[in-house]
XYZ file of N, CA and C in Angstrom:
699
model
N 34.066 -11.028 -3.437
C 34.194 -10.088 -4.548
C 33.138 -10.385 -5.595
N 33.096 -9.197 -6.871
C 32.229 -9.201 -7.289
C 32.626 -9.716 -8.782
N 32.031 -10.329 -9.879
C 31.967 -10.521 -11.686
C 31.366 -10.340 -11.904
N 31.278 -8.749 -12.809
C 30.480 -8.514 -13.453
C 29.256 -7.892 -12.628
N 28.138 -8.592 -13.550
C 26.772 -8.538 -12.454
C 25.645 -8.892 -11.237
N 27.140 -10.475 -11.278
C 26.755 -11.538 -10.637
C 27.617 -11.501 -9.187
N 27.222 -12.474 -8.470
C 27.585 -12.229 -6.838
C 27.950 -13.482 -6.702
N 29.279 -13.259 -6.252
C 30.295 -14.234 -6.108
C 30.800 -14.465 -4.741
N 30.022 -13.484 -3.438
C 30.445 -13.768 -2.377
C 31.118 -12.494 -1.714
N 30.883 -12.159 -0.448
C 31.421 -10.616 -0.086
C 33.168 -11.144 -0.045
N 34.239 -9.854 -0.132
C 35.616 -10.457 -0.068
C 35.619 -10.166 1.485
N 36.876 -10.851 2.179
C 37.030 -11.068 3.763
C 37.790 -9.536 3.763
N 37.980 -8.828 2.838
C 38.637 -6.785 2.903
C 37.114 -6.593 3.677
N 35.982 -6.826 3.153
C 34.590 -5.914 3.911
C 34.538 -6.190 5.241
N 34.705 -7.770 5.889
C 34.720 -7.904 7.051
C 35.734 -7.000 8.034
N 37.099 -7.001 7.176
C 38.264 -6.259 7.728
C 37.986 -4.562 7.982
N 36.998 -4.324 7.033
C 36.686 -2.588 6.785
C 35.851 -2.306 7.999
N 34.826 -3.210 8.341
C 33.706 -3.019 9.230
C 34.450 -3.347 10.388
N 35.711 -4.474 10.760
C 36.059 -4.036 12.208
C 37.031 -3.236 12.125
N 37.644 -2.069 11.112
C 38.733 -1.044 11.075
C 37.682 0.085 11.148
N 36.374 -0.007 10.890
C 35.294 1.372 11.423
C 34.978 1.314 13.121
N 35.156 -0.126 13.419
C 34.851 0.330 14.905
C 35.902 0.815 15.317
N 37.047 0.693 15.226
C 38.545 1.081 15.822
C 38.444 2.720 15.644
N 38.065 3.254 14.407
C 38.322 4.624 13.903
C 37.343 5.107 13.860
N 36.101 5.217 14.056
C 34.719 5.740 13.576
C 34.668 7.061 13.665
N 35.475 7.712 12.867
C 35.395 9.277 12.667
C 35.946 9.493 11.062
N 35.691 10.708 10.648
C 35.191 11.036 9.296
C 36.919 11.017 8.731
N 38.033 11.130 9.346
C 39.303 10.793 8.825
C 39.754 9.963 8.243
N 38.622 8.776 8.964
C 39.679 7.529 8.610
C 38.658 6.978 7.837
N 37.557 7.386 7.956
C 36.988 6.600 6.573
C 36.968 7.580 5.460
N 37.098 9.164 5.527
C 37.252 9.723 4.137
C 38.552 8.844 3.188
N 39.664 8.632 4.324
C 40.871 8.215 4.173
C 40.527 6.500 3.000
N 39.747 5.833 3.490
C 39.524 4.711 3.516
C 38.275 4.530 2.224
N 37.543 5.240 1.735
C 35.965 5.488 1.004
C 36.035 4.598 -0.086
N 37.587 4.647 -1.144
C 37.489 3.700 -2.003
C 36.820 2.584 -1.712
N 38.151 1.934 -0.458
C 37.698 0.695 -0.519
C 36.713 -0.139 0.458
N 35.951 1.241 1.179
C 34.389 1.104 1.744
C 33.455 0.533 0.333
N 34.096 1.722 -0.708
C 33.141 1.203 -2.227
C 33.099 0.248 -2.752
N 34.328 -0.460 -2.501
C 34.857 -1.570 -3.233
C 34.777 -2.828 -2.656
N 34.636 -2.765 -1.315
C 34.486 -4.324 -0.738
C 33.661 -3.985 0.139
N 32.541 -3.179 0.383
C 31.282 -3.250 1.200
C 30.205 -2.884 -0.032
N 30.455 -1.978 -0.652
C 28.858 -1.568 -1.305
C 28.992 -2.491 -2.813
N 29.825 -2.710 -3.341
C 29.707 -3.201 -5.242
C 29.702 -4.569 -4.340
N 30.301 -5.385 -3.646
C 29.509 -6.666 -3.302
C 27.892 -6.979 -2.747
N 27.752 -5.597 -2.182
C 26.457 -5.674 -1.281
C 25.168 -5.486 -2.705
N 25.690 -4.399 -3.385
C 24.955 -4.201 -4.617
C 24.894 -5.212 -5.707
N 25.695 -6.249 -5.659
C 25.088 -7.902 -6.539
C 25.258 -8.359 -5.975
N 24.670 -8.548 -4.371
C 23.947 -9.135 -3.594
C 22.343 -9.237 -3.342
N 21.798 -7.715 -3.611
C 20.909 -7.270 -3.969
C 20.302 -8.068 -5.107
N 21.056 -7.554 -6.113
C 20.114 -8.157 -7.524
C 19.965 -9.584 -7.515
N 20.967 -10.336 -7.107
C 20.749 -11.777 -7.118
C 19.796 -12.262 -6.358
N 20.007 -11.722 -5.084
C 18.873 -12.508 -3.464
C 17.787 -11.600 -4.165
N 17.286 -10.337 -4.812
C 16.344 -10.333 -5.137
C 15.272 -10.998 -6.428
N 16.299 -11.393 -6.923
C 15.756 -12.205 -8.130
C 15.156 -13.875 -7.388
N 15.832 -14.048 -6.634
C 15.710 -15.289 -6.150
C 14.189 -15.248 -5.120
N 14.138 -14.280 -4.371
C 13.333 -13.834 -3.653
C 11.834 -13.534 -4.463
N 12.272 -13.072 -5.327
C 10.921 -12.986 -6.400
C 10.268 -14.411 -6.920
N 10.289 -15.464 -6.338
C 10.371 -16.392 -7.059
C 9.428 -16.764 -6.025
N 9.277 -16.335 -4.560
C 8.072 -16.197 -3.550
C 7.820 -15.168 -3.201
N 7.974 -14.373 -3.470
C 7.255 -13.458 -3.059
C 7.437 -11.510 -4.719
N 6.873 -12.123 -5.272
C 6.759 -11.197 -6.767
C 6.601 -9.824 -6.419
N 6.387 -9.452 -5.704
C 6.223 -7.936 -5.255
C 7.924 -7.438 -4.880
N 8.237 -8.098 -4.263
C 9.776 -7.764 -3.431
C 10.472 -6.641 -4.174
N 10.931 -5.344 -3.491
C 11.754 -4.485 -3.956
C 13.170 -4.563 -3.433
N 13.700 -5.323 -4.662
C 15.441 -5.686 -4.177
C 16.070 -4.451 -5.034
N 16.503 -3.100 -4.924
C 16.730 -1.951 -5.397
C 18.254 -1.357 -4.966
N 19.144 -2.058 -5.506
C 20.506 -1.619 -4.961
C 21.381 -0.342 -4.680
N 20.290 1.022 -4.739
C 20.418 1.759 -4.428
C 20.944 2.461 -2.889
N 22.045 3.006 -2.609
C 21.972 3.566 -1.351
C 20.828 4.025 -0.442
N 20.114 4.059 0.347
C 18.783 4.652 0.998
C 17.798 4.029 0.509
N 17.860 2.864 -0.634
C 16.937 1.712 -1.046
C 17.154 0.107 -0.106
N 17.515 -1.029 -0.986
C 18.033 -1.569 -0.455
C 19.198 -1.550 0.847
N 19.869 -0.994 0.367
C 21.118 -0.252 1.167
C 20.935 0.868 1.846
N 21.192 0.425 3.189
C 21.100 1.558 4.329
C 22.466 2.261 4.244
N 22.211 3.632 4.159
C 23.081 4.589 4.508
C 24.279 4.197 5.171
N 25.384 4.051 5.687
C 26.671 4.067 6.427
C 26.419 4.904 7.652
N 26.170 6.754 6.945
C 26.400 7.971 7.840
C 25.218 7.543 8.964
N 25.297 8.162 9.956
C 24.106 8.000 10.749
C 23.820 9.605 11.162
N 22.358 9.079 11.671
C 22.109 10.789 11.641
C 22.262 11.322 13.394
N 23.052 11.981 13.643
C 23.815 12.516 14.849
C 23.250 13.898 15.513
N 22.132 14.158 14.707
C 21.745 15.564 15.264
C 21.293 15.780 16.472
N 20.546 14.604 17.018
C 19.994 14.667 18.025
C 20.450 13.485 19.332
N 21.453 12.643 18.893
C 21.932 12.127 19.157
C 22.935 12.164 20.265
N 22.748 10.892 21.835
C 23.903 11.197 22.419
C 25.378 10.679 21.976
N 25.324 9.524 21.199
C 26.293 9.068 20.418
C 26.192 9.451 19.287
N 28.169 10.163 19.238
C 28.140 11.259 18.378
C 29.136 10.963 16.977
N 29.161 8.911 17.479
C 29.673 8.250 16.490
C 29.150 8.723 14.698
N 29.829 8.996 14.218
C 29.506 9.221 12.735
C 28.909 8.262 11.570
N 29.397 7.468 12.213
C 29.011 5.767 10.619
C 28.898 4.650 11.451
N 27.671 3.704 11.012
C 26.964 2.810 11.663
C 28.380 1.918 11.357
N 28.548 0.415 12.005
C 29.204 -0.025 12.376
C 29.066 -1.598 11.896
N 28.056 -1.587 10.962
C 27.880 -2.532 9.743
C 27.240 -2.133 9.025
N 26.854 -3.558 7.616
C 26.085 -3.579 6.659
C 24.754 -3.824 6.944
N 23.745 -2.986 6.530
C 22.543 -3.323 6.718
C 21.552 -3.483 4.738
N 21.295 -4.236 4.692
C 20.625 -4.893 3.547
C 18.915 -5.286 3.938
N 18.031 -4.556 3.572
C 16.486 -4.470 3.087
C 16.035 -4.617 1.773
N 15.479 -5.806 1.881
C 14.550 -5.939 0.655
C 12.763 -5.930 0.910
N 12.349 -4.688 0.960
C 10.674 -4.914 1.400
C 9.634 -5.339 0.499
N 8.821 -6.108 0.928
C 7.942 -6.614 -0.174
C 6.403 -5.717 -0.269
N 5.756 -5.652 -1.576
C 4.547 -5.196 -1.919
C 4.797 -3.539 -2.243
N 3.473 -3.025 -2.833
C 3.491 -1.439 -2.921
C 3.660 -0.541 -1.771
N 3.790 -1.060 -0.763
C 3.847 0.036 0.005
C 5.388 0.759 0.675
N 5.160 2.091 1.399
C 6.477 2.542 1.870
C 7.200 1.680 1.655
N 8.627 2.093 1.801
C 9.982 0.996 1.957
C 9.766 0.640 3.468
N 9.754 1.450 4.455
C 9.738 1.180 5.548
C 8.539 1.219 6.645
N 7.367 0.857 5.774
C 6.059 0.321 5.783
C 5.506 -1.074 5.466
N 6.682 -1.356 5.256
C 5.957 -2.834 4.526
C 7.119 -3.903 5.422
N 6.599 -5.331 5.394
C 7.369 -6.568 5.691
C 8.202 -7.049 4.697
N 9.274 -7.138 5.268
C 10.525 -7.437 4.143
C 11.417 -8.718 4.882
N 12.871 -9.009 4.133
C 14.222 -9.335 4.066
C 14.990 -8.814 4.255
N 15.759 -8.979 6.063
C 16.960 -8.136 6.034
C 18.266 -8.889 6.625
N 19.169 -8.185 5.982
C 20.763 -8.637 6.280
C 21.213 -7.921 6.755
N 21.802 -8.163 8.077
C 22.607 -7.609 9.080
C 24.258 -7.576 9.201
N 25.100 -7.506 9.050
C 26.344 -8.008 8.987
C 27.326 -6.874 10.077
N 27.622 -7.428 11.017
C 28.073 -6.753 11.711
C 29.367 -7.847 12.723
N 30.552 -7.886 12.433
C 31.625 -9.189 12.873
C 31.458 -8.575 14.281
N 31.217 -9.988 15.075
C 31.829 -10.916 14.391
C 30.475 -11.818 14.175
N 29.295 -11.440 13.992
C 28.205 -12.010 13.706
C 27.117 -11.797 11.977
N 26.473 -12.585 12.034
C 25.579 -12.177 10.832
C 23.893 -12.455 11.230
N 23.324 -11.421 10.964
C 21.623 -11.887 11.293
C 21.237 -11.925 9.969
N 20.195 -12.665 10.103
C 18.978 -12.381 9.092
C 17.564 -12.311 9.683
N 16.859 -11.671 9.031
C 14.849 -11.505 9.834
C 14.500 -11.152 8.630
N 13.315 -11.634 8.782
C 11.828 -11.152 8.139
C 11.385 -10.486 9.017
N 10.039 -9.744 8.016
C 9.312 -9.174 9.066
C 9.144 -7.378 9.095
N 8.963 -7.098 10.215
C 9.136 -5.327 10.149
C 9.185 -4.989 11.758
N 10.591 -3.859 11.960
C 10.744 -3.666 12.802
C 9.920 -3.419 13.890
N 9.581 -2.341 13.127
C 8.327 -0.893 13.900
C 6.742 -0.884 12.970
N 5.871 -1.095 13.740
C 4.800 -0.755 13.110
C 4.271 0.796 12.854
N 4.075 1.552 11.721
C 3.788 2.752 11.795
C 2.081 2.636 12.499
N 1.946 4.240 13.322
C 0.670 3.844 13.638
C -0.878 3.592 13.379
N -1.236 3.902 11.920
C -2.090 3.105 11.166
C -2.009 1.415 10.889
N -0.508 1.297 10.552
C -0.108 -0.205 10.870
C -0.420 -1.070 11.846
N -0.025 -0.008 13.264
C -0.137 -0.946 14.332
C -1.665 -1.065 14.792
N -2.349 -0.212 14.407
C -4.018 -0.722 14.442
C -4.524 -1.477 14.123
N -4.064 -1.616 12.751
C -4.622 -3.144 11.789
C -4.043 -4.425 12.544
N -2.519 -4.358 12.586
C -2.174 -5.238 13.479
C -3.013 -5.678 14.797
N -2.688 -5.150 15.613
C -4.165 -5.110 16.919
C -4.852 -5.737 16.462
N -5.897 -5.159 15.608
C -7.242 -5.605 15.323
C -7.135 -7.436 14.814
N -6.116 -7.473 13.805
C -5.783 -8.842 13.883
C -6.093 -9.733 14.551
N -5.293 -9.309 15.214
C -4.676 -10.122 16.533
C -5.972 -10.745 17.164
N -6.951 -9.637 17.356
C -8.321 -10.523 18.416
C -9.447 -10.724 17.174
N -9.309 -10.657 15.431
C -9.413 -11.183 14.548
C -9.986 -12.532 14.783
N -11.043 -13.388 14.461
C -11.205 -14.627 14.842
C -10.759 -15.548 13.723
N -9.895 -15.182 12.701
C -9.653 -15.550 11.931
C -8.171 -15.190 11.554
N -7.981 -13.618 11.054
C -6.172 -13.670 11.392
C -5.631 -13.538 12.568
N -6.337 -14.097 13.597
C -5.418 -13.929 14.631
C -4.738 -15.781 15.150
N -5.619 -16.706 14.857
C -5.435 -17.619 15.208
C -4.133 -17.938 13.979
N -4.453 -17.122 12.698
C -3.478 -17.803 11.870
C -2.081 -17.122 12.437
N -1.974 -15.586 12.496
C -0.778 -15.097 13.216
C -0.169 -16.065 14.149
N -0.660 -16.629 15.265
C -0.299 -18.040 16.162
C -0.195 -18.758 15.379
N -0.191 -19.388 14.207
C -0.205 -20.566 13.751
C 1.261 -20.144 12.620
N 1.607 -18.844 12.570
C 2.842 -18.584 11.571
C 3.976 -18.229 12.708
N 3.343 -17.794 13.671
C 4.590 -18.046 14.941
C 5.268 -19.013 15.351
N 3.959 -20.182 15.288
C 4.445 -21.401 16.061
C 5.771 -22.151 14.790
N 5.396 -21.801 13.961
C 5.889 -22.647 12.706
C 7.422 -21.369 12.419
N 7.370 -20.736 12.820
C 8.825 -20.065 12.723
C 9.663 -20.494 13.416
N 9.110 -20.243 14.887
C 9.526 -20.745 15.969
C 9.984 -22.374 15.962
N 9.072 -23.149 15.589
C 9.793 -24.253 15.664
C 10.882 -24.673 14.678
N 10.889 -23.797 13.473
C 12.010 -23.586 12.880
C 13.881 -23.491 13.108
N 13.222 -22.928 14.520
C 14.554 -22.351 15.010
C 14.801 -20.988 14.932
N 13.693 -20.221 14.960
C 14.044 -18.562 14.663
C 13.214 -18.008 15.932
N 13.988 -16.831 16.165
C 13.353 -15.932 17.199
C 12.407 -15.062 16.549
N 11.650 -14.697 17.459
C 10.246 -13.552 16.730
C 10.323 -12.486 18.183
N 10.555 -11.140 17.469
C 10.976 -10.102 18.054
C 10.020 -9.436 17.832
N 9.617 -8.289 18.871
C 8.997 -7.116 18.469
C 8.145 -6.491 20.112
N 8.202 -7.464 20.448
C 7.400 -6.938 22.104
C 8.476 -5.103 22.431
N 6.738 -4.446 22.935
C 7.907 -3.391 23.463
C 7.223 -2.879 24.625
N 5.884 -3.334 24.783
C 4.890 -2.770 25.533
C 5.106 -4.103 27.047
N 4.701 -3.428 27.850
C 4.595 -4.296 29.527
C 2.587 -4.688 29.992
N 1.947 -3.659 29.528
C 0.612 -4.088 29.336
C -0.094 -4.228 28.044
N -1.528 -4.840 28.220
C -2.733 -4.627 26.764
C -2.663 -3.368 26.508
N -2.481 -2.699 25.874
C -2.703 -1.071 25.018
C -4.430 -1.229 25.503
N -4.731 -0.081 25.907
C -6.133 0.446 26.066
C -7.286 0.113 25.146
N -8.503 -0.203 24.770
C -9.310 -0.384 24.506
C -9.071 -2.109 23.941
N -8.360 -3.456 24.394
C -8.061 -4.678 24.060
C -8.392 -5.349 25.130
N -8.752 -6.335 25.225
C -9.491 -7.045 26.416
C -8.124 -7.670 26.846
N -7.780 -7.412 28.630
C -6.489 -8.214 29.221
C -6.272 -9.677 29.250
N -8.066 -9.863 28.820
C -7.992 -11.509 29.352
C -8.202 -12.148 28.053
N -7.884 -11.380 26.906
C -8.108 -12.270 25.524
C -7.185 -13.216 25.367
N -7.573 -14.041 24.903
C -6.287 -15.826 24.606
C -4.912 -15.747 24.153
N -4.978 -14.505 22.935
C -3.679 -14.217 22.326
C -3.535 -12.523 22.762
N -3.704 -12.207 24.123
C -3.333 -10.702 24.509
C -1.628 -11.037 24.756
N -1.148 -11.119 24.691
C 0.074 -11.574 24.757
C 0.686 -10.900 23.239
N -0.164 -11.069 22.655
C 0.370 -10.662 20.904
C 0.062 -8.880 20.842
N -0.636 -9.071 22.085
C -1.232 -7.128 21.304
C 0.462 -6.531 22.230
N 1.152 -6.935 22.261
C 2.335 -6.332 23.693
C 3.469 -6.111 22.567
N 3.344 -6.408 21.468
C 4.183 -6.070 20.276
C 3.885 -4.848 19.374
N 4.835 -3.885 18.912
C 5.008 -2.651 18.458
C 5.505 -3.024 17.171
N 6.340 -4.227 16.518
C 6.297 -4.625 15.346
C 6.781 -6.339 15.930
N 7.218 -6.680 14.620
C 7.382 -8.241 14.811
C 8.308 -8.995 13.579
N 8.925 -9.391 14.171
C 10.218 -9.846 12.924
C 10.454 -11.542 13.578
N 10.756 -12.330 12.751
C 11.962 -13.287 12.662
C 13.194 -13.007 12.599
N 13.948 -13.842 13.225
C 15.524 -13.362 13.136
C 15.976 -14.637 13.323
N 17.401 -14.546 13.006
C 18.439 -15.518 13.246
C 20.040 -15.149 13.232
N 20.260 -15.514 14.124
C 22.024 -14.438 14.651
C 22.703 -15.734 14.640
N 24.559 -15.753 13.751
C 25.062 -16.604 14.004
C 26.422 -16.169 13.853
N 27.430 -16.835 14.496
C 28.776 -16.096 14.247
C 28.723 -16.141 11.997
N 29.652 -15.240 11.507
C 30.033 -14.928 10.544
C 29.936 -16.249 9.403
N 29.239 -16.914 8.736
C 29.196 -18.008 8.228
C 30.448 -18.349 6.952
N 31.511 -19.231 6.793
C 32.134 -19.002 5.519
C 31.662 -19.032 4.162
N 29.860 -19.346 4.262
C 29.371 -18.759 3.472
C 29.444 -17.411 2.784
N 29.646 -16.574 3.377
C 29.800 -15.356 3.525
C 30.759 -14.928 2.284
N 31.799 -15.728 2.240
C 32.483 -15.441 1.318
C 32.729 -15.341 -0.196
N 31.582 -16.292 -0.587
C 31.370 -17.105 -1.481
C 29.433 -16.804 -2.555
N 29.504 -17.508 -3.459
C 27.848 -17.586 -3.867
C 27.412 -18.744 -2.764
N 27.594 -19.573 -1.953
C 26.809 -20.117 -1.002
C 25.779 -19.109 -0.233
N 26.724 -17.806 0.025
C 25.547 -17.087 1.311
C 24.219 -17.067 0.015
N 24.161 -16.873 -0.667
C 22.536 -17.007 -1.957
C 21.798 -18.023 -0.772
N 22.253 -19.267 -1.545
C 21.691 -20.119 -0.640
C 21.504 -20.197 0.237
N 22.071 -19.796 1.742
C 21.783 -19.817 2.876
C 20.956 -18.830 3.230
N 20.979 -17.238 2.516
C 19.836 -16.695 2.825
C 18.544 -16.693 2.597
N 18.096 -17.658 1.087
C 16.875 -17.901 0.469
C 16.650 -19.133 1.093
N 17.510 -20.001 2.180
C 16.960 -21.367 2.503
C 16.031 -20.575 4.041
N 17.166 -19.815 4.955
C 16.791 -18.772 5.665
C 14.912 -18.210 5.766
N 15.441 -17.624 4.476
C 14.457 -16.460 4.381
C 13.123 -17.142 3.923
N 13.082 -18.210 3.227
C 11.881 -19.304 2.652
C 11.666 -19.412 4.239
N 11.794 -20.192 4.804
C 11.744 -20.488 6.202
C 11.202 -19.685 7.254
N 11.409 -18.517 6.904
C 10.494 -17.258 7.550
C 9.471 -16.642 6.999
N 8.846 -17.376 5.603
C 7.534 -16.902 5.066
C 6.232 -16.931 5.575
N 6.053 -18.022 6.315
C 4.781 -17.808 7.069
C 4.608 -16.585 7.948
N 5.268 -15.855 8.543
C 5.415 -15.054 9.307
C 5.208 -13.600 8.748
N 6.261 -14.128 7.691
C 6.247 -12.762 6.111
C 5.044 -12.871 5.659
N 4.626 -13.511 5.393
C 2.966 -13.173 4.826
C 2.367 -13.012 4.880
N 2.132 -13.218 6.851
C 0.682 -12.854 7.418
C 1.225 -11.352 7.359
N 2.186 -11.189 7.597
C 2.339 -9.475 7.706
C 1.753 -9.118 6.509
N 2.928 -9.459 5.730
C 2.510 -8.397 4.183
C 0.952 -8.455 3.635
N 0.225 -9.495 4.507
C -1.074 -9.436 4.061
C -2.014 -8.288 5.346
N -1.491 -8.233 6.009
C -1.988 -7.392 7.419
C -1.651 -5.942 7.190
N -0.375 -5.644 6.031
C -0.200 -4.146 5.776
C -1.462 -3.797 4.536
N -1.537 -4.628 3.647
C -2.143 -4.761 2.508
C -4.138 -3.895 3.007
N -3.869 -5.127 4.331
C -5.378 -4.629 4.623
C -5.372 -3.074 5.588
N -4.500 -2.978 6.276
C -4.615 -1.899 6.674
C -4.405 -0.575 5.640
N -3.958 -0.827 4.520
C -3.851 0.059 3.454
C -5.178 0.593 2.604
């Protein structure tokens, strides 16, 4: 629950709300339910925001921690138009904080996943848009950011974090097959992550800490990006 302006820890009602949406995931039972969607998923998630972003600013000064719905805070509804699942509302909390001037969902950020009976966290950026993913590329066989990209992998990685983003099975066309780090051009974006059952952090101002010990920990990775959007900009 929440005081005031400050973040005191999500209450164990949000965990309970998010597995009573998988049971019901139709517009009855959560119109039925919306208060206290408001009340123990979004006003905790929203001075969650301001705090992990204040804290977050402290490495990285650009960071947009914006507790806005469709800002920080991803939407609930999902969009079903085209969709074969005709489920109505995503099935957790999703929390973005992206860093620097660019798009929200252009740039390398901080995200919180919360979905029971697990919790992720990543840096990073999902999807590269495709001006993005050029610069990226080019990086990559870069004789200079590319060796460092390997050198913010290795150091995540030995961290203990996974680095996601491969989506491709060959080199994309005009990249040499036999370059040293072609292995890196086979990625469409690239994140850090870390998945763990539900922490009792969670409950409390500890998760602060565990996500800024987290998320410090995934800066090398965060930076070559946010410096790789910067230049492709």
């Amino acid at each position: 629950m929440t005081t005031g302006s400050g973040f005191n820890g999500f209450p164990r009602a949000a965990v309970t709300f998010l597995r009573g949406l998988v049971r019901h995931n139709d517009r009855a039972w959560f119109t039925a339910h919306k208060a206290a969607y408001e009340e123990q998923v979004v006003g905790p998630a929203q001075a969650f925001v301001l705090a992990m972003g204040a804290r977050l600013a402290r490495v990285a000064p650009e960071v947009n921690a914006d507790p806005r719905v469709n800002r920080s805070l991803f939407r609930v509804q999902r969009d079903v138009r085209f969709a074969k699942d005709q489920r109505p509302y995503k099935e957790h909390l999703g929390i973005w904080m992206w860093d620097g001037p660019g798009a929200r969902m252009e740039s390398s950020g901080f995200y919180f996943h919360l979905q029971p009976p697990r919790l992720m966290l990543a840096a990073g950026m999902k999807g590269f848009p495709p001006a993005i993913l050029t610069a990226y590329r080019d990086s990559v066989v870069h004789e200079q950011h590319g060796p460092a990209l390997a050198r913010a992998i290795a150091q995540v990685e030995r961290a203990g974090f996974t680095v996601g983003g491969v989506a491709r099975k060959r080199v994309p066309q005009g990249y040499d097959r036999e370059h040293p780090r072609a292995a890196l051009l086979l990625y469409d974006g690239m994140f850090a992550s870390l998945e763990q059952p539900i922490p009792d952090a969670l409950y409390g101002p500890a998760l602060l800490d565990l996500c800024e010990a987290t998320w410090r920990a995934m800066l090398p990775l965060h930076r070559w990006l946010a410096a790789m959007v910067l230049r492709a900009g």
